[in-house]
């Protein structure tokens, strides 16, 4: 939940995303890019979070922000998840964990008493100049989307 005091610049990256498109951070037309990293398609928490972003999508657009979900799932899985939930935004596939590693979201987690390596639910806001302006790590799904939207609405 720390605000980045010096707004570090994020290195450009490209990745495959739904709709047969390629995401590239550099030159994004929106004023803000919201990247939300989540563990896995079709799981309860990830479904709830994605629906919350879907429901608030018009409000995000009003702040000139574009939303992208990212997980290690395949494009095929993402296409099904996106269609099932009616998501109006694209999902980025990162099976090699390239983007996950760039943002430092791969963590050891406890699952049913076992240590497993997985994606720590996290959200990042990047401005049009490619600077990280806000990040949330270890996100709890409840009220998170409202918090992200509130931050964007507070920006000049």
PDB file of C-alpha atoms in Angstrom:
ATOM      1  CA  UNK A   1       0.000   0.000   0.000  1.00  0.00           C
ATOM      2  CA  UNK A   2       3.023   2.232  -0.154  1.00  0.00           C
ATOM      3  CA  UNK A   3       2.955   5.203  -2.435  1.00  0.00           C
ATOM      4  CA  UNK A   4       6.148   5.422  -4.411  1.00  0.00           C
ATOM      5  CA  UNK A   5       7.874   8.619  -3.279  1.00  0.00           C
ATOM      6  CA  UNK A   6      10.167   8.845  -6.299  1.00  0.00           C
ATOM      7  CA  UNK A   7       7.814   7.130  -8.766  1.00  0.00           C
ATOM      8  CA  UNK A   8      10.264   4.584 -10.159  1.00  0.00           C
ATOM      9  CA  UNK A   9      10.138   4.030 -13.896  1.00  0.00           C
ATOM     10  CA  UNK A  10       8.994   0.564 -14.941  1.00  0.00           C
ATOM     11  CA  UNK A  11      10.985  -1.115 -17.707  1.00  0.00           C
ATOM     12  CA  UNK A  12       8.965  -1.653 -20.858  1.00  0.00           C
ATOM     13  CA  UNK A  13       7.683  -5.162 -21.437  1.00  0.00           C
ATOM     14  CA  UNK A  14       5.519  -7.016 -23.908  1.00  0.00           C
ATOM     15  CA  UNK A  15       3.327 -10.035 -23.240  1.00  0.00           C
ATOM     16  CA  UNK A  16       0.589 -12.009 -24.975  1.00  0.00           C
ATOM     17  CA  UNK A  17      -2.940 -11.123 -23.981  1.00  0.00           C
ATOM     18  CA  UNK A  18      -6.495 -12.101 -24.788  1.00  0.00           C
ATOM     19  CA  UNK A  19      -8.156 -11.025 -27.994  1.00  0.00           C
ATOM     20  CA  UNK A  20      -5.082 -12.093 -29.991  1.00  0.00           C
ATOM     21  CA  UNK A  21      -3.299  -8.944 -28.903  1.00  0.00           C
ATOM     22  CA  UNK A  22       0.121  -8.154 -27.473  1.00  0.00           C
ATOM     23  CA  UNK A  23       0.406  -5.885 -24.445  1.00  0.00           C
ATOM     24  CA  UNK A  24       3.240  -3.356 -24.517  1.00  0.00           C
ATOM     25  CA  UNK A  25       3.695  -0.984 -21.592  1.00  0.00           C
ATOM     26  CA  UNK A  26       5.460   1.744 -23.597  1.00  0.00           C
ATOM     27  CA  UNK A  27       3.127   4.087 -25.399  1.00  0.00           C
ATOM     28  CA  UNK A  28      -0.086   3.033 -23.643  1.00  0.00           C
ATOM     29  CA  UNK A  29      -2.756   5.548 -24.644  1.00  0.00           C
ATOM     30  CA  UNK A  30      -4.421   5.735 -21.224  1.00  0.00           C
ATOM     31  CA  UNK A  31      -3.253   8.176 -18.570  1.00  0.00           C
ATOM     32  CA  UNK A  32      -3.007   5.262 -16.110  1.00  0.00           C
ATOM     33  CA  UNK A  33      -2.466   1.544 -16.531  1.00  0.00           C
ATOM     34  CA  UNK A  34      -3.800  -0.661 -13.736  1.00  0.00           C
ATOM     35  CA  UNK A  35      -2.101  -4.065 -13.596  1.00  0.00           C
ATOM     36  CA  UNK A  36      -3.629  -6.517 -11.174  1.00  0.00           C
ATOM     37  CA  UNK A  37      -1.741  -9.748 -10.595  1.00  0.00           C
ATOM     38  CA  UNK A  38      -3.784 -12.695  -9.402  1.00  0.00           C
ATOM     39  CA  UNK A  39      -2.949 -16.347  -8.667  1.00  0.00           C
ATOM     40  CA  UNK A  40      -5.254 -18.377 -10.950  1.00  0.00           C
ATOM     41  CA  UNK A  41      -8.243 -18.203 -13.283  1.00  0.00           C
ATOM     42  CA  UNK A  42     -11.534 -19.682 -12.036  1.00  0.00           C
ATOM     43  CA  UNK A  43     -10.665 -19.667  -8.337  1.00  0.00           C
ATOM     44  CA  UNK A  44     -12.993 -17.981  -5.814  1.00  0.00           C
ATOM     45  CA  UNK A  45     -10.820 -14.997  -4.822  1.00  0.00           C
ATOM     46  CA  UNK A  46      -9.627 -14.305  -8.365  1.00  0.00           C
ATOM     47  CA  UNK A  47     -13.180 -14.530  -9.705  1.00  0.00           C
ATOM     48  CA  UNK A  48     -14.448 -12.121  -7.024  1.00  0.00           C
ATOM     49  CA  UNK A  49     -11.621  -9.660  -7.702  1.00  0.00           C
ATOM     50  CA  UNK A  50     -12.108  -9.779 -11.485  1.00  0.00           C
ATOM     51  CA  UNK A  51     -15.862  -9.241 -11.135  1.00  0.00           C
ATOM     52  CA  UNK A  52     -15.198  -6.225  -8.884  1.00  0.00           C
ATOM     53  CA  UNK A  53     -12.899  -4.720 -11.542  1.00  0.00           C
ATOM     54  CA  UNK A  54     -15.538  -5.506 -14.196  1.00  0.00           C
ATOM     55  CA  UNK A  55     -18.308  -3.804 -12.211  1.00  0.00           C
ATOM     56  CA  UNK A  56     -16.191  -0.673 -11.665  1.00  0.00           C
ATOM     57  CA  UNK A  57     -14.815  -0.600 -15.229  1.00  0.00           C
ATOM     58  CA  UNK A  58     -16.852   2.448 -16.387  1.00  0.00           C
ATOM     59  CA  UNK A  59     -15.587   4.404 -13.366  1.00  0.00           C
ATOM     60  CA  UNK A  60     -11.985   3.406 -14.143  1.00  0.00           C
ATOM     61  CA  UNK A  61     -12.473   4.576 -17.717  1.00  0.00           C
ATOM     62  CA  UNK A  62     -13.773   7.904 -16.394  1.00  0.00           C
ATOM     63  CA  UNK A  63     -10.389   8.382 -14.657  1.00  0.00           C
ATOM     64  CA  UNK A  64      -8.641   7.594 -17.987  1.00  0.00           C
ATOM     65  CA  UNK A  65      -7.314   4.304 -16.618  1.00  0.00           C
ATOM     66  CA  UNK A  66      -7.130   0.985 -18.430  1.00  0.00           C
ATOM     67  CA  UNK A  67      -7.225  -2.302 -16.480  1.00  0.00           C
ATOM     68  CA  UNK A  68      -5.282  -5.479 -17.243  1.00  0.00           C
ATOM     69  CA  UNK A  69      -5.337  -8.698 -15.222  1.00  0.00           C
ATOM     70  CA  UNK A  70      -2.188 -10.849 -15.166  1.00  0.00           C
ATOM     71  CA  UNK A  71      -1.594 -14.426 -14.089  1.00  0.00           C
ATOM     72  CA  UNK A  72       0.498 -17.415 -15.121  1.00  0.00           C
ATOM     73  CA  UNK A  73      -2.494 -19.049 -16.809  1.00  0.00           C
ATOM     74  CA  UNK A  74      -2.457 -19.840 -20.539  1.00  0.00           C
ATOM     75  CA  UNK A  75      -4.174 -17.633 -23.106  1.00  0.00           C
ATOM     76  CA  UNK A  76      -6.734 -20.404 -23.609  1.00  0.00           C
ATOM     77  CA  UNK A  77      -7.572 -20.382 -19.899  1.00  0.00           C
ATOM     78  CA  UNK A  78      -7.712 -16.569 -19.920  1.00  0.00           C
ATOM     79  CA  UNK A  79     -10.045 -16.486 -22.942  1.00  0.00           C
ATOM     80  CA  UNK A  80     -12.454 -18.849 -21.149  1.00  0.00           C
ATOM     81  CA  UNK A  81     -12.244 -16.927 -17.853  1.00  0.00           C
ATOM     82  CA  UNK A  82     -12.778 -13.602 -19.631  1.00  0.00           C
ATOM     83  CA  UNK A  83     -15.787 -14.926 -21.569  1.00  0.00           C
ATOM     84  CA  UNK A  84     -17.334 -16.658 -18.535  1.00  0.00           C
ATOM     85  CA  UNK A  85     -17.184 -13.446 -16.459  1.00  0.00           C
ATOM     86  CA  UNK A  86     -17.882 -11.017 -19.320  1.00  0.00           C
ATOM     87  CA  UNK A  87     -14.740  -9.017 -18.575  1.00  0.00           C
ATOM     88  CA  UNK A  88     -14.522  -5.794 -20.631  1.00  0.00           C
ATOM     89  CA  UNK A  89     -10.712  -5.658 -20.311  1.00  0.00           C
ATOM     90  CA  UNK A  90      -7.904  -7.919 -21.491  1.00  0.00           C
ATOM     91  CA  UNK A  91      -5.987 -10.522 -19.497  1.00  0.00           C
ATOM     92  CA  UNK A  92      -2.228 -10.947 -19.863  1.00  0.00           C
ATOM     93  CA  UNK A  93      -0.719 -14.439 -19.910  1.00  0.00           C
ATOM     94  CA  UNK A  94       2.640 -14.802 -18.140  1.00  0.00           C
ATOM     95  CA  UNK A  95       3.384 -18.570 -18.025  1.00  0.00           C
ATOM     96  CA  UNK A  96       7.164 -18.013 -17.888  1.00  0.00           C
ATOM     97  CA  UNK A  97       6.685 -15.535 -14.994  1.00  0.00           C
ATOM     98  CA  UNK A  98       8.663 -12.819 -16.814  1.00  0.00           C
ATOM     99  CA  UNK A  99       6.309  -9.994 -15.836  1.00  0.00           C
ATOM    100  CA  UNK A 100       5.629 -11.538 -12.412  1.00  0.00           C
ATOM    101  CA  UNK A 101       9.371 -11.513 -11.679  1.00  0.00           C
ATOM    102  CA  UNK A 102       9.758  -7.942 -12.980  1.00  0.00           C
ATOM    103  CA  UNK A 103       7.149  -6.808 -10.439  1.00  0.00           C
ATOM    104  CA  UNK A 104       8.382  -9.114  -7.671  1.00  0.00           C
ATOM    105  CA  UNK A 105       5.053 -10.858  -7.087  1.00  0.00           C
ATOM    106  CA  UNK A 106       6.271 -14.475  -6.946  1.00  0.00           C
ATOM    107  CA  UNK A 107       6.226 -15.570  -3.296  1.00  0.00           C
ATOM    108  CA  UNK A 108       6.268 -18.668  -1.123  1.00  0.00           C
ATOM    109  CA  UNK A 109       2.768 -19.139   0.289  1.00  0.00           C
ATOM    110  CA  UNK A 110       1.097 -21.596   2.641  1.00  0.00           C
ATOM    111  CA  UNK A 111      -1.573 -23.705   1.026  1.00  0.00           C
ATOM    112  CA  UNK A 112      -3.229 -26.440   3.055  1.00  0.00           C
ATOM    113  CA  UNK A 113      -0.170 -26.569   5.323  1.00  0.00           C
ATOM    114  CA  UNK A 114       2.324 -26.840   2.457  1.00  0.00           C
ATOM    115  CA  UNK A 115       4.760 -24.247   1.146  1.00  0.00           C
ATOM    116  CA  UNK A 116       4.012 -23.471  -2.500  1.00  0.00           C
ATOM    117  CA  UNK A 117       5.390 -20.847  -4.844  1.00  0.00           C
ATOM    118  CA  UNK A 118       2.728 -18.622  -6.322  1.00  0.00           C
ATOM    119  CA  UNK A 119       1.594 -15.161  -7.306  1.00  0.00           C
ATOM    120  CA  UNK A 120       1.019 -12.739  -4.439  1.00  0.00           C
ATOM    121  CA  UNK A 121      -2.179 -10.833  -5.248  1.00  0.00           C
ATOM    122  CA  UNK A 122      -0.917  -7.334  -6.074  1.00  0.00           C
ATOM    123  CA  UNK A 123      -2.007  -4.235  -7.997  1.00  0.00           C
ATOM    124  CA  UNK A 124       0.155  -1.560  -9.603  1.00  0.00           C
ATOM    125  CA  UNK A 125      -0.756   1.797 -11.142  1.00  0.00           C
ATOM    126  CA  UNK A 126       1.586   3.088 -13.828  1.00  0.00           C
ATOM    127  CA  UNK A 127       1.242   6.545 -15.355  1.00  0.00           C
ATOM    128  CA  UNK A 128       1.498   7.439 -19.063  1.00  0.00           C
ATOM    129  CA  UNK A 129       5.257   8.084 -18.657  1.00  0.00           C
ATOM    130  CA  UNK A 130       5.785   4.532 -17.407  1.00  0.00           C
ATOM    131  CA  UNK A 131       6.287   5.519 -13.761  1.00  0.00           C
ATOM    132  CA  UNK A 132       4.959   3.410 -10.921  1.00  0.00           C
ATOM    133  CA  UNK A 133       2.739   5.765  -8.935  1.00  0.00           C
ATOM    134  CA  UNK A 134       1.052   3.342  -6.520  1.00  0.00           C
ATOM    135  CA  UNK A 135       1.249  -0.306  -5.506  1.00  0.00           C
ATOM    136  CA  UNK A 136      -0.667  -2.673  -3.278  1.00  0.00           C
ATOM    137  CA  UNK A 137       0.909  -5.997  -2.282  1.00  0.00           C
ATOM    138  CA  UNK A 138      -0.628  -8.908  -0.403  1.00  0.00           C
ATOM    139  CA  UNK A 139      -4.051  -7.648  -1.438  1.00  0.00           C
ATOM    140  CA  UNK A 140      -7.210  -8.802   0.298  1.00  0.00           C
ATOM    141  CA  UNK A 141     -10.046  -8.881  -2.235  1.00  0.00           C
ATOM    142  CA  UNK A 142     -12.751  -7.120  -0.167  1.00  0.00           C
ATOM    143  CA  UNK A 143     -12.883  -3.367  -0.893  1.00  0.00           C
ATOM    144  CA  UNK A 144      -9.603  -3.471  -2.853  1.00  0.00           C
ATOM    145  CA  UNK A 145     -11.061  -2.317  -6.174  1.00  0.00           C
ATOM    146  CA  UNK A 146     -12.820   0.600  -4.443  1.00  0.00           C
ATOM    147  CA  UNK A 147      -9.490   1.585  -2.874  1.00  0.00           C
ATOM    148  CA  UNK A 148      -7.720   1.537  -6.258  1.00  0.00           C
ATOM    149  CA  UNK A 149     -10.495   3.609  -7.806  1.00  0.00           C
ATOM    150  CA  UNK A 150     -10.440   6.078  -4.910  1.00  0.00           C
ATOM    151  CA  UNK A 151      -6.704   6.606  -5.446  1.00  0.00           C
ATOM    152  CA  UNK A 152      -7.187   7.259  -9.168  1.00  0.00           C
ATOM    153  CA  UNK A 153     -10.025   9.716  -8.509  1.00  0.00           C
ATOM    154  CA  UNK A 154      -7.727  11.642  -6.146  1.00  0.00           C
ATOM    155  CA  UNK A 155      -5.145  12.215  -8.881  1.00  0.00           C
ATOM    156  CA  UNK A 156      -5.006  15.624 -10.577  1.00  0.00           C
TER     157      UNK A 156
END
